[in-house]
């Protein structure tokens, strides 16, 4: 088998899933050089070289890559921070390593304001009504408050407040979820406004889905739609998280969508792609430049936001069931010849276990936390032993987990570990994922039990039926 060297820039379970997909290549023997946030046990075990760069600073990653420059054929990045900071620009300019992620210019995730303006130009029908409040435009805070409240009058308070840059200030806040009074909303708004521009947009009601597509700069290759579970607790309650789990059906769209929704999504993203690509090709868009959170409303899909990277957990619903060799897919993205990929007609369900501090769990449910287990090692052996029962239909990807000197792995602060179940239908995939997850021991970890449940999916279907009736 031909040997290939790949630099993997990793954060969380997504990085482990990318590494796993590369290593499963049937055509290439992959030597992985992993730049990681911490000593992820999976990445440490399966990489040829592993380095911890907690900041994931592109200059530091470039220094690491320079040591193995002649052995690395290409790089691939999962997390947004280094992508937005120009990882690809520096790796390609300094070392000539082709990199799979958009350039800094096309990491449109970096500005929600720029995204909304782009969509307004290309596909206004996907934008909710929005207004940008830019600190540069105001001399007095009293003027901002006046303008904001005037806008709230127009939208009957039903708004989402979003900072321009990812995770600035207090992040996204939604009327009825994060605040119920104008004063609370104003406090949330100001925490963001102190950091930079803020969008206040109409709150849209509907069911969410995640669209992802591989892109080689010439072609857009849509991947099956997935559903992320952003809220911390069962029943979509509690604070927003990075995503507690996700599911994919056996086909390209989700049970609460119809084919027309899926076709519309593809047309919308093509329009955005064509605008950024121009008439020819734009290799700067290579990677997953469009990971779009859609919300399905009475009048069709609208865009909540666009990210310029694979989703976590959403990409874990796709990579394990990609029929094509993932290394070959990467080469075709680099060459500009990726016109299609094949995905198995299987359902997948991802569920995450997380520590008590995550999502505010210990604050909301102190009685559920097994205090004596906090900080104990995370043990994956029992879950891994199910491999004999499920084979490849169960995958276990450590995320915010650190391998320490005692040879054991411990939970850090973010999502600890996920399992991917692969089945002939969503319920089978869910059972496999949950059985694996429940077998993971230690650390007082907890998880949502309703990811991809029949009840949750039926509720989404009913919700969409109700919404469509109001059209
Ligand atoms: N699933 C949310 C994210 O990747 O941003």
Short mmCIF file of C-alpha atoms and ligand atoms in Angstrom, two decimals:
data_model
loop_
_atom_site.label_atom_id
_atom_site.label_comp_id
_atom_site.label_asym_id
_atom_site.label_seq_id
_atom_site.Cartn_x
_atom_site.Cartn_y
_atom_site.Cartn_z
CA UNK A 1 0.00 0.00 0.00
CA UNK A 2 1.19 3.50 -0.76
CA UNK A 3 2.23 5.46 2.33
CA UNK A 4 0.63 8.85 2.92
CA UNK A 5 1.43 11.43 5.59
CA UNK A 6 -1.45 13.55 6.92
CA UNK A 7 -1.38 16.43 9.37
CA UNK A 8 -4.62 16.33 11.38
CA UNK A 9 -5.54 19.43 13.37
CA UNK A 10 -7.84 18.15 16.06
CA UNK A 11 -10.16 19.38 18.74
CA UNK A 12 -12.50 16.93 20.41
CA UNK A 13 -14.19 13.79 19.15
CA UNK A 14 -14.44 15.25 15.65
CA UNK A 15 -10.62 15.08 15.34
CA UNK A 16 -10.59 11.44 16.48
CA UNK A 17 -13.33 10.62 13.94
CA UNK A 18 -11.37 12.28 11.13
CA UNK A 19 -8.24 10.37 12.13
CA UNK A 20 -10.18 7.10 12.30
CA UNK A 21 -11.61 7.62 8.82
CA UNK A 22 -8.15 8.27 7.39
CA UNK A 23 -6.69 5.22 9.09
CA UNK A 24 -9.47 2.99 7.75
CA UNK A 25 -8.32 3.70 4.19
CA UNK A 26 -8.15 0.51 2.17
CA UNK A 27 -5.88 2.10 -0.41
CA UNK A 28 -3.29 4.00 1.60
CA UNK A 29 -1.23 3.36 4.72
CA UNK A 30 -1.66 6.60 6.61
CA UNK A 31 0.96 8.10 8.93
CA UNK A 32 -0.84 10.72 10.98
CA UNK A 33 0.83 13.80 12.48
CA UNK A 34 -1.68 15.19 14.95
CA UNK A 35 -1.77 18.69 16.43
CA UNK A 36 -4.18 18.50 19.34
CA UNK A 37 -5.64 20.57 22.17
CA UNK A 38 -4.59 17.91 24.67
CA UNK A 39 -3.40 14.30 24.80
CA UNK A 40 -6.56 12.78 23.36
CA UNK A 41 -6.06 9.04 24.06
CA UNK A 42 -7.34 7.97 20.65
CA UNK A 43 -5.11 10.39 18.76
CA UNK A 44 -2.06 9.59 20.90
CA UNK A 45 -2.54 5.88 20.30
CA UNK A 46 -3.08 6.01 16.57
CA UNK A 47 -0.81 8.84 15.41
CA UNK A 48 2.78 8.57 14.26
CA UNK A 49 3.60 11.91 15.92
CA UNK A 50 1.40 13.81 18.34
CA UNK A 51 1.81 17.31 19.71
CA UNK A 52 -0.26 19.29 22.20
CA UNK A 53 -0.85 22.90 21.20
CA UNK A 54 -3.58 24.10 23.58
CA UNK A 55 -4.16 27.35 21.65
CA UNK A 56 -4.13 25.57 18.25
CA UNK A 57 -2.25 28.63 17.04
CA UNK A 58 -1.53 28.26 13.28
CA UNK A 59 2.09 29.43 13.71
CA UNK A 60 2.74 26.73 16.31
CA UNK A 61 1.02 24.11 14.15
CA UNK A 62 3.16 25.24 11.20
CA UNK A 63 6.34 24.84 13.29
CA UNK A 64 5.30 21.28 14.16
CA UNK A 65 4.46 20.49 10.51
CA UNK A 66 7.79 21.94 9.35
CA UNK A 67 9.60 19.15 11.22
CA UNK A 68 7.87 16.54 9.01
CA UNK A 69 7.39 18.69 5.91
CA UNK A 70 8.72 16.07 3.50
CA UNK A 71 6.55 13.35 4.97
CA UNK A 72 3.23 15.22 4.99
CA UNK A 73 1.16 15.00 1.82
CA UNK A 74 -1.75 17.11 3.03
CA UNK A 75 -3.37 18.60 6.13
CA UNK A 76 -6.96 18.53 7.34
CA UNK A 77 -8.53 20.67 10.05
CA UNK A 78 -11.62 20.18 12.21
CA UNK A 79 -11.94 23.12 14.60
CA UNK A 80 -12.94 26.66 13.63
CA UNK A 81 -10.40 28.62 15.65
CA UNK A 82 -7.28 27.78 13.63
CA UNK A 83 -9.25 27.89 10.36
CA UNK A 84 -10.46 31.43 11.10
CA UNK A 85 -6.93 32.38 12.20
CA UNK A 86 -5.54 31.41 8.76
CA UNK A 87 -4.19 27.89 9.28
CA UNK A 88 -4.49 27.00 5.60
CA UNK A 89 -2.88 30.25 4.43
CA UNK A 90 0.21 29.69 6.56
CA UNK A 91 0.60 25.93 5.89
CA UNK A 92 0.31 26.40 2.13
CA UNK A 93 2.45 29.55 1.96
CA UNK A 94 5.23 28.51 4.33
CA UNK A 95 5.39 24.77 3.71
CA UNK A 96 3.45 24.11 0.51
CA UNK A 97 1.24 21.56 2.33
CA UNK A 98 -2.19 21.44 0.64
CA UNK A 99 -4.74 21.92 3.38
CA UNK A 100 -8.34 20.82 3.58
CA UNK A 101 -10.28 23.75 5.03
CA UNK A 102 -11.13 27.16 3.63
CA UNK A 103 -8.61 30.01 3.63
CA UNK A 104 -8.98 32.79 6.17
CA UNK A 105 -10.84 34.92 3.62
CA UNK A 106 -13.47 32.25 3.04
CA UNK A 107 -13.93 31.17 6.66
CA UNK A 108 -17.23 32.99 6.61
CA UNK A 109 -18.01 31.58 10.04
CA UNK A 110 -15.86 34.41 11.46
CA UNK A 111 -18.55 37.06 11.00
CA UNK A 112 -22.28 36.58 11.43
CA UNK A 113 -22.81 40.10 10.11
CA UNK A 114 -20.91 39.38 6.88
CA UNK A 115 -22.87 36.12 6.51
CA UNK A 116 -26.24 37.82 6.86
CA UNK A 117 -25.17 40.47 4.30
CA UNK A 118 -23.99 37.78 1.89
CA UNK A 119 -27.26 35.86 2.19
CA UNK A 120 -29.20 39.12 1.77
CA UNK A 121 -27.49 39.63 -1.57
CA UNK A 122 -27.69 36.05 -2.82
CA UNK A 123 -30.72 34.41 -1.23
CA UNK A 124 -32.71 36.98 0.77
CA UNK A 125 -35.53 34.46 1.29
CA UNK A 126 -33.36 32.54 3.79
CA UNK A 127 -32.70 35.53 6.02
CA UNK A 128 -34.93 36.52 8.89
CA UNK A 129 -35.42 40.27 9.32
CA UNK A 130 -32.27 41.56 11.02
CA UNK A 131 -30.52 44.72 12.15
CA UNK A 132 -26.85 45.19 12.90
CA UNK A 133 -25.87 47.27 15.92
CA UNK A 134 -22.25 48.33 15.49
CA UNK A 135 -20.51 50.14 18.39
CA UNK A 136 -18.79 52.34 15.78
CA UNK A 137 -22.16 53.84 14.81
CA UNK A 138 -23.09 55.05 18.29
CA UNK A 139 -21.67 57.75 20.54
CA UNK A 140 -24.08 57.30 23.42
CA UNK A 141 -25.41 54.10 24.94
CA UNK A 142 -28.79 55.75 25.39
CA UNK A 143 -29.03 55.97 21.57
CA UNK A 144 -28.30 52.28 21.18
CA UNK A 145 -30.94 51.38 23.73
CA UNK A 146 -33.48 53.61 22.00
CA UNK A 147 -32.79 52.06 18.58
CA UNK A 148 -32.76 48.55 20.01
CA UNK A 149 -36.11 49.00 21.76
CA UNK A 150 -37.61 50.52 18.60
CA UNK A 151 -36.52 47.37 16.74
CA UNK A 152 -37.97 45.19 19.51
CA UNK A 153 -41.28 47.03 19.09
CA UNK A 154 -41.26 46.13 15.40
CA UNK A 155 -40.53 42.47 16.08
CA UNK A 156 -42.77 42.20 19.12
CA UNK A 157 -39.69 41.26 21.21
CA UNK A 158 -39.40 37.89 19.47
CA UNK A 159 -35.72 38.10 18.58
CA UNK A 160 -32.39 36.32 18.68
CA UNK A 161 -29.38 38.37 19.79
CA UNK A 162 -26.12 37.25 18.17
CA UNK A 163 -22.57 38.56 18.50
CA UNK A 164 -20.78 39.07 15.19
CA UNK A 165 -17.86 36.80 16.06
CA UNK A 166 -18.16 33.20 17.31
CA UNK A 167 -18.45 32.88 21.09
CA UNK A 168 -17.89 36.60 21.79
CA UNK A 169 -19.49 38.06 24.93
CA UNK A 170 -22.45 35.99 26.09
CA UNK A 171 -23.01 34.31 22.73
CA UNK A 172 -26.43 33.81 21.14
CA UNK A 173 -29.49 34.62 23.26
CA UNK A 174 -33.10 34.01 22.28
CA UNK A 175 -36.28 35.66 23.56
CA UNK A 176 -38.32 33.23 25.64
CA UNK A 177 -35.31 30.93 26.11
CA UNK A 178 -32.49 33.04 27.50
CA UNK A 179 -34.45 36.15 28.51
CA UNK A 180 -38.07 37.03 29.12
CA UNK A 181 -37.88 40.77 29.76
CA UNK A 182 -36.41 43.64 27.80
CA UNK A 183 -34.04 44.46 30.64
CA UNK A 184 -32.67 40.89 30.59
CA UNK A 185 -32.39 41.08 26.83
CA UNK A 186 -30.58 44.42 27.10
CA UNK A 187 -28.11 42.97 29.59
CA UNK A 188 -27.37 40.08 27.19
CA UNK A 189 -27.13 42.49 24.27
CA UNK A 190 -24.70 44.80 26.12
CA UNK A 191 -22.40 41.91 27.12
CA UNK A 192 -22.01 41.24 23.38
CA UNK A 193 -22.05 44.88 22.24
CA UNK A 194 -19.03 45.62 24.46
CA UNK A 195 -17.06 43.16 22.31
CA UNK A 196 -18.22 44.35 18.88
CA UNK A 197 -21.17 44.38 16.46
CA UNK A 198 -24.35 42.53 17.42
CA UNK A 199 -27.16 41.27 15.20
CA UNK A 200 -30.69 41.37 16.49
CA UNK A 201 -32.86 39.24 14.25
CA UNK A 202 -36.37 37.91 14.11
CA UNK A 203 -36.74 34.67 16.08
CA UNK A 204 -37.75 31.95 13.65
CA UNK A 205 -39.93 29.07 14.65
CA UNK A 206 -39.29 25.64 13.20
CA UNK A 207 -37.24 22.48 13.32
CA UNK A 208 -33.49 22.61 12.94
CA UNK A 209 -31.27 20.55 10.70
CA UNK A 210 -27.61 20.66 9.68
CA UNK A 211 -26.46 20.69 6.07
CA UNK A 212 -22.83 19.84 5.30
CA UNK A 213 -21.07 19.54 1.94
CA UNK A 214 -17.57 18.66 0.82
CA UNK A 215 -16.15 21.19 -1.59
CA UNK A 216 -13.16 21.09 -3.91
CA UNK A 217 -13.59 24.69 -5.07
CA UNK A 218 -15.37 23.64 -8.30
CA UNK A 219 -18.03 21.27 -7.04
CA UNK A 220 -20.24 21.12 -4.02
CA UNK A 221 -20.98 17.59 -2.81
CA UNK A 222 -23.90 17.66 -0.35
CA UNK A 223 -23.77 15.10 2.46
CA UNK A 224 -26.85 13.64 4.14
CA UNK A 225 -28.67 16.00 6.47
CA UNK A 226 -28.30 15.56 10.22
CA UNK A 227 -30.09 16.78 13.33
CA UNK A 228 -28.01 18.21 16.17
CA UNK A 229 -29.26 18.45 19.77
CA UNK A 230 -27.93 21.77 21.02
CA UNK A 231 -29.68 22.08 24.36
CA UNK A 232 -28.14 20.44 27.39
CA UNK A 233 -31.13 18.55 28.78
CA UNK A 234 -33.87 16.17 27.64
CA UNK A 235 -36.81 17.82 25.95
CA UNK A 236 -34.54 20.55 24.50
CA UNK A 237 -34.30 22.36 27.78
CA UNK A 238 -31.37 24.04 29.48
CA UNK A 239 -28.43 26.03 28.13
CA UNK A 240 -27.03 25.72 24.62
CA UNK A 241 -24.06 23.38 24.29
CA UNK A 242 -21.73 22.38 21.45
CA UNK A 243 -24.21 19.57 20.72
CA UNK A 244 -25.18 16.64 22.95
CA UNK A 245 -25.76 14.24 20.08
CA UNK A 246 -27.15 13.98 16.57
CA UNK A 247 -28.83 11.63 14.13
CA UNK A 248 -29.00 10.87 10.43
CA UNK A 249 -31.63 8.84 8.67
CA UNK A 250 -30.95 6.20 6.02
CA UNK A 251 -31.51 8.67 3.20
CA UNK A 252 -30.43 12.23 2.50
CA UNK A 253 -33.00 14.09 4.56
CA UNK A 254 -34.62 13.82 7.98
CA UNK A 255 -37.99 12.37 8.99
CA UNK A 256 -39.53 15.81 9.62
CA UNK A 257 -38.36 17.15 6.24
CA UNK A 258 -39.65 16.38 2.78
CA UNK A 259 -37.80 16.07 -0.47
CA UNK A 260 -38.72 19.61 -1.47
CA UNK A 261 -37.06 20.98 1.71
CA UNK A 262 -33.89 19.07 0.86
CA UNK A 263 -33.92 20.27 -2.77
CA UNK A 264 -34.45 23.87 -1.61
CA UNK A 265 -31.54 23.64 0.80
CA UNK A 266 -29.24 22.46 -1.96
CA UNK A 267 -30.38 25.29 -4.27
CA UNK A 268 -29.79 27.87 -1.51
CA UNK A 269 -26.29 26.64 -0.70
CA UNK A 270 -25.42 26.38 -4.43
CA UNK A 271 -26.39 30.04 -4.81
CA UNK A 272 -24.04 31.04 -1.99
CA UNK A 273 -21.32 28.79 -3.37
CA UNK A 274 -21.69 30.23 -6.89
CA UNK A 275 -21.45 33.74 -5.55
CA UNK A 276 -18.18 32.97 -3.73
CA UNK A 277 -16.79 30.80 -6.49
CA UNK A 278 -17.57 33.05 -9.44
CA UNK A 279 -17.73 31.52 -12.91
CA UNK A 280 -14.78 29.20 -12.66
CA UNK A 281 -13.39 27.54 -9.60
CA UNK A 282 -12.21 28.86 -6.28
CA UNK A 283 -9.96 26.33 -4.51
CA UNK A 284 -9.84 28.65 -1.49
CA UNK A 285 -13.25 27.22 -0.57
CA UNK A 286 -11.87 23.66 -0.26
CA UNK A 287 -13.06 21.64 2.73
CA UNK A 288 -16.49 22.03 4.32
CA UNK A 289 -17.08 25.76 3.76
CA UNK A 290 -20.84 25.35 4.15
CA UNK A 291 -22.00 23.62 7.27
CA UNK A 292 -25.31 25.39 7.44
CA UNK A 293 -27.77 25.32 10.33
CA UNK A 294 -31.17 25.49 8.65
CA UNK A 295 -34.45 26.05 10.38
CA UNK A 296 -37.50 24.62 8.68
CA UNK A 297 -40.41 27.05 8.89
CA UNK A 298 -43.95 27.20 7.54
CA UNK A 299 -42.56 28.83 4.41
CA UNK A 300 -39.50 26.65 3.88
CA UNK A 301 -35.91 26.46 5.11
CA UNK A 302 -34.19 29.55 6.47
CA UNK A 303 -30.58 29.90 7.62
CA UNK A 304 -29.67 30.25 11.28
CA UNK A 305 -25.93 30.41 10.63
CA UNK A 306 -23.11 29.10 8.47
CA UNK A 307 -19.93 27.46 9.70
CA UNK A 308 -16.82 26.81 7.65
CA UNK A 309 -15.82 23.40 9.01
CA UNK A 310 -17.23 19.98 9.83
CA UNK A 311 -19.89 19.94 12.53
CA UNK A 312 -19.29 18.28 15.86
CA UNK A 313 -21.16 15.93 16.34
CA UNK A 314 -22.69 16.10 12.84
CA UNK A 315 -19.64 14.92 10.87
CA UNK A 316 -19.55 11.78 13.02
CA UNK A 317 -22.91 10.85 11.47
CA UNK A 318 -21.29 10.86 8.05
CA UNK A 319 -17.65 9.77 8.11
CA UNK A 320 -18.26 6.25 9.49
CA UNK A 321 -20.72 5.49 6.67
CA UNK A 322 -18.81 7.04 3.80
CA UNK A 323 -18.43 4.31 1.17
CA UNK A 324 -15.59 6.08 -0.61
CA UNK A 325 -12.08 5.85 0.75
CA UNK A 326 -11.70 9.03 2.81
CA UNK A 327 -8.04 9.55 1.83
CA UNK A 328 -9.09 9.36 -1.82
CA UNK A 329 -11.89 11.88 -1.10
CA UNK A 330 -9.27 14.21 0.40
CA UNK A 331 -6.99 13.86 -2.64
CA UNK A 332 -9.91 14.58 -4.95
CA UNK A 333 -10.79 17.69 -2.92
CA UNK A 334 -7.22 18.89 -3.38
CA UNK A 335 -7.19 18.11 -7.12
CA UNK A 336 -10.58 19.71 -7.75
CA UNK A 337 -12.14 16.48 -9.00
CA UNK A 338 -14.60 15.60 -6.24
CA UNK A 339 -17.91 15.43 -8.05
CA UNK A 340 -19.70 12.94 -5.81
CA UNK A 341 -19.35 10.63 -2.81
CA UNK A 342 -21.24 7.48 -1.90
CA UNK A 343 -22.75 7.10 1.55
CA UNK A 344 -24.13 3.84 2.94
CA UNK A 345 -27.90 3.73 3.30
CA UNK A 346 -27.60 3.39 7.07
CA UNK A 347 -28.88 5.49 9.94
CA UNK A 348 -26.37 6.82 12.46
CA UNK A 349 -26.82 8.22 15.95
CA UNK A 350 -24.17 10.04 17.96
CA UNK A 351 -24.52 10.45 21.71
CA UNK A 352 -22.11 12.26 24.00
CA UNK A 353 -21.15 11.78 27.65
CA UNK A 354 -20.03 14.99 29.34
CA UNK A 355 -18.78 16.03 32.80
CA UNK A 356 -21.07 17.42 35.54
CA UNK A 357 -19.83 20.97 35.00
CA UNK A 358 -20.87 20.88 31.31
CA UNK A 359 -24.17 22.48 30.31
CA UNK A 360 -24.79 23.59 33.90
CA UNK A 361 -25.82 20.04 34.89
CA UNK A 362 -24.44 20.11 38.45
CA UNK A 363 -26.16 23.43 39.06
CA UNK A 364 -29.56 22.25 37.80
CA UNK A 365 -29.38 18.65 39.07
CA UNK A 366 -26.93 18.56 42.02
CA UNK A 367 -28.72 15.53 43.45
CA UNK A 368 -27.85 13.46 40.34
CA UNK A 369 -24.11 14.02 40.51
CA UNK A 370 -22.08 11.19 41.99
CA UNK A 371 -19.53 13.39 43.75
CA UNK A 372 -17.13 10.57 44.58
CA UNK A 373 -16.78 9.77 40.88
CA UNK A 374 -15.78 13.28 39.80
CA UNK A 375 -12.20 13.25 38.56
CA UNK A 376 -11.92 9.46 38.42
CA UNK A 377 -10.42 7.89 35.26
CA UNK A 378 -12.65 7.35 32.26
CA UNK A 379 -12.72 3.68 31.34
CA UNK A 380 -13.62 2.73 27.80
CA UNK A 381 -12.74 -0.99 27.89
CA UNK A 382 -16.25 -2.28 28.54
CA UNK A 383 -17.71 -0.15 25.75
CA UNK A 384 -14.90 -1.21 23.44
CA UNK A 385 -15.60 -4.85 24.21
CA UNK A 386 -18.98 -4.43 22.48
CA UNK A 387 -16.99 -4.28 19.29
CA UNK A 388 -17.19 -8.05 19.19
CA UNK A 389 -20.99 -7.81 19.33
CA UNK A 390 -21.45 -4.84 17.00
CA UNK A 391 -18.19 -4.80 15.05
CA UNK A 392 -17.90 -1.66 13.01
CA UNK A 393 -21.42 -0.56 13.87
CA UNK A 394 -20.21 1.00 17.12
CA UNK A 395 -17.51 3.67 17.17
CA UNK A 396 -16.10 5.33 20.27
CA UNK A 397 -14.42 8.71 19.91
CA UNK A 398 -12.80 10.39 22.92
CA UNK A 399 -13.14 14.17 22.88
CA UNK A 400 -12.30 16.42 25.81
CA UNK A 401 -10.34 13.64 27.46
CA UNK A 402 -6.70 13.70 28.48
CA UNK A 403 -4.26 10.82 28.72
CA UNK A 404 -2.06 11.47 31.78
CA UNK A 405 1.28 10.15 33.03
CA UNK A 406 -0.38 7.39 35.05
CA UNK A 407 -1.48 5.92 31.72
CA UNK A 408 -5.13 6.66 32.38
CA UNK A 409 -7.50 9.10 30.71
CA UNK A 410 -9.47 11.82 32.52
CA UNK A 411 -12.34 14.10 31.56
CA UNK A 412 -11.58 17.76 30.95
CA UNK A 413 -14.26 20.45 30.82
CA UNK A 414 -15.95 19.97 27.44
CA UNK A 415 -17.71 16.99 25.82
CA UNK A 416 -15.80 13.93 27.03
CA UNK A 417 -16.53 11.08 24.66
CA UNK A 418 -19.10 10.10 22.06
CA UNK A 419 -20.32 6.88 20.58
CA UNK A 420 -21.65 6.45 17.05
CA UNK A 421 -24.22 3.71 16.46
CA UNK A 422 -24.81 2.54 12.90
CA UNK A 423 -28.03 0.72 12.10
CA UNK A 424 -30.64 -0.16 9.49
CA UNK A 425 -32.91 2.45 10.99
CA UNK A 426 -32.58 5.32 13.46
CA UNK A 427 -33.84 3.33 16.43
CA UNK A 428 -31.37 0.52 15.89
CA UNK A 429 -28.52 3.03 15.52
CA UNK A 430 -29.69 4.75 18.73
CA UNK A 431 -29.73 1.53 20.74
CA UNK A 432 -26.18 0.70 19.67
CA UNK A 433 -24.92 4.22 20.42
CA UNK A 434 -26.59 4.26 23.85
CA UNK A 435 -25.44 0.77 24.78
CA UNK A 436 -21.86 1.83 24.04
CA UNK A 437 -22.27 5.11 25.88
CA UNK A 438 -23.78 3.54 28.99
CA UNK A 439 -20.83 1.16 29.22
CA UNK A 440 -18.36 4.05 29.53
CA UNK A 441 -17.35 4.28 33.17
CA UNK A 442 -15.92 6.93 35.49
CA UNK A 443 -15.80 10.70 35.85
CA UNK A 444 -19.43 11.13 37.00
CA UNK A 445 -20.31 11.69 33.35
CA UNK A 446 -23.91 12.26 32.25
CA UNK A 447 -25.78 12.34 28.93
CA UNK A 448 -29.08 13.18 27.28
CA UNK A 449 -31.29 10.11 27.01
CA UNK A 450 -33.69 11.42 24.36
CA UNK A 451 -31.30 11.87 21.41
CA UNK A 452 -33.06 10.45 18.33
CA UNK A 453 -35.79 8.90 20.47
CA UNK A 454 -39.04 7.95 18.73
CA UNK A 455 -40.84 10.52 20.88
CA UNK A 456 -38.47 13.32 19.98
CA UNK A 457 -38.62 12.57 16.26
CA UNK A 458 -42.42 12.25 16.33
CA UNK A 459 -42.62 15.62 18.07
CA UNK A 460 -40.53 17.20 15.31
CA UNK A 461 -42.76 15.64 12.66
CA UNK A 462 -45.92 16.89 14.39
CA UNK A 463 -44.41 20.33 14.83
CA UNK A 464 -43.65 20.58 11.10
CA UNK A 465 -47.15 19.37 10.22
CA UNK A 466 -48.65 22.07 12.43
CA UNK A 467 -46.38 24.72 10.94
CA UNK A 468 -47.19 23.67 7.36
CA UNK A 469 -50.92 23.98 8.13
CA UNK A 470 -50.41 27.66 8.93
CA UNK A 471 -48.93 28.37 5.49
N1 LIG B 1 -22.85 21.12 16.41
C1 LIG B 1 -22.47 22.47 16.57
C2 LIG B 1 -21.19 22.85 15.99
O1 LIG B 1 -20.41 22.04 15.50
O2 LIG B 1 -20.92 24.04 15.99
#
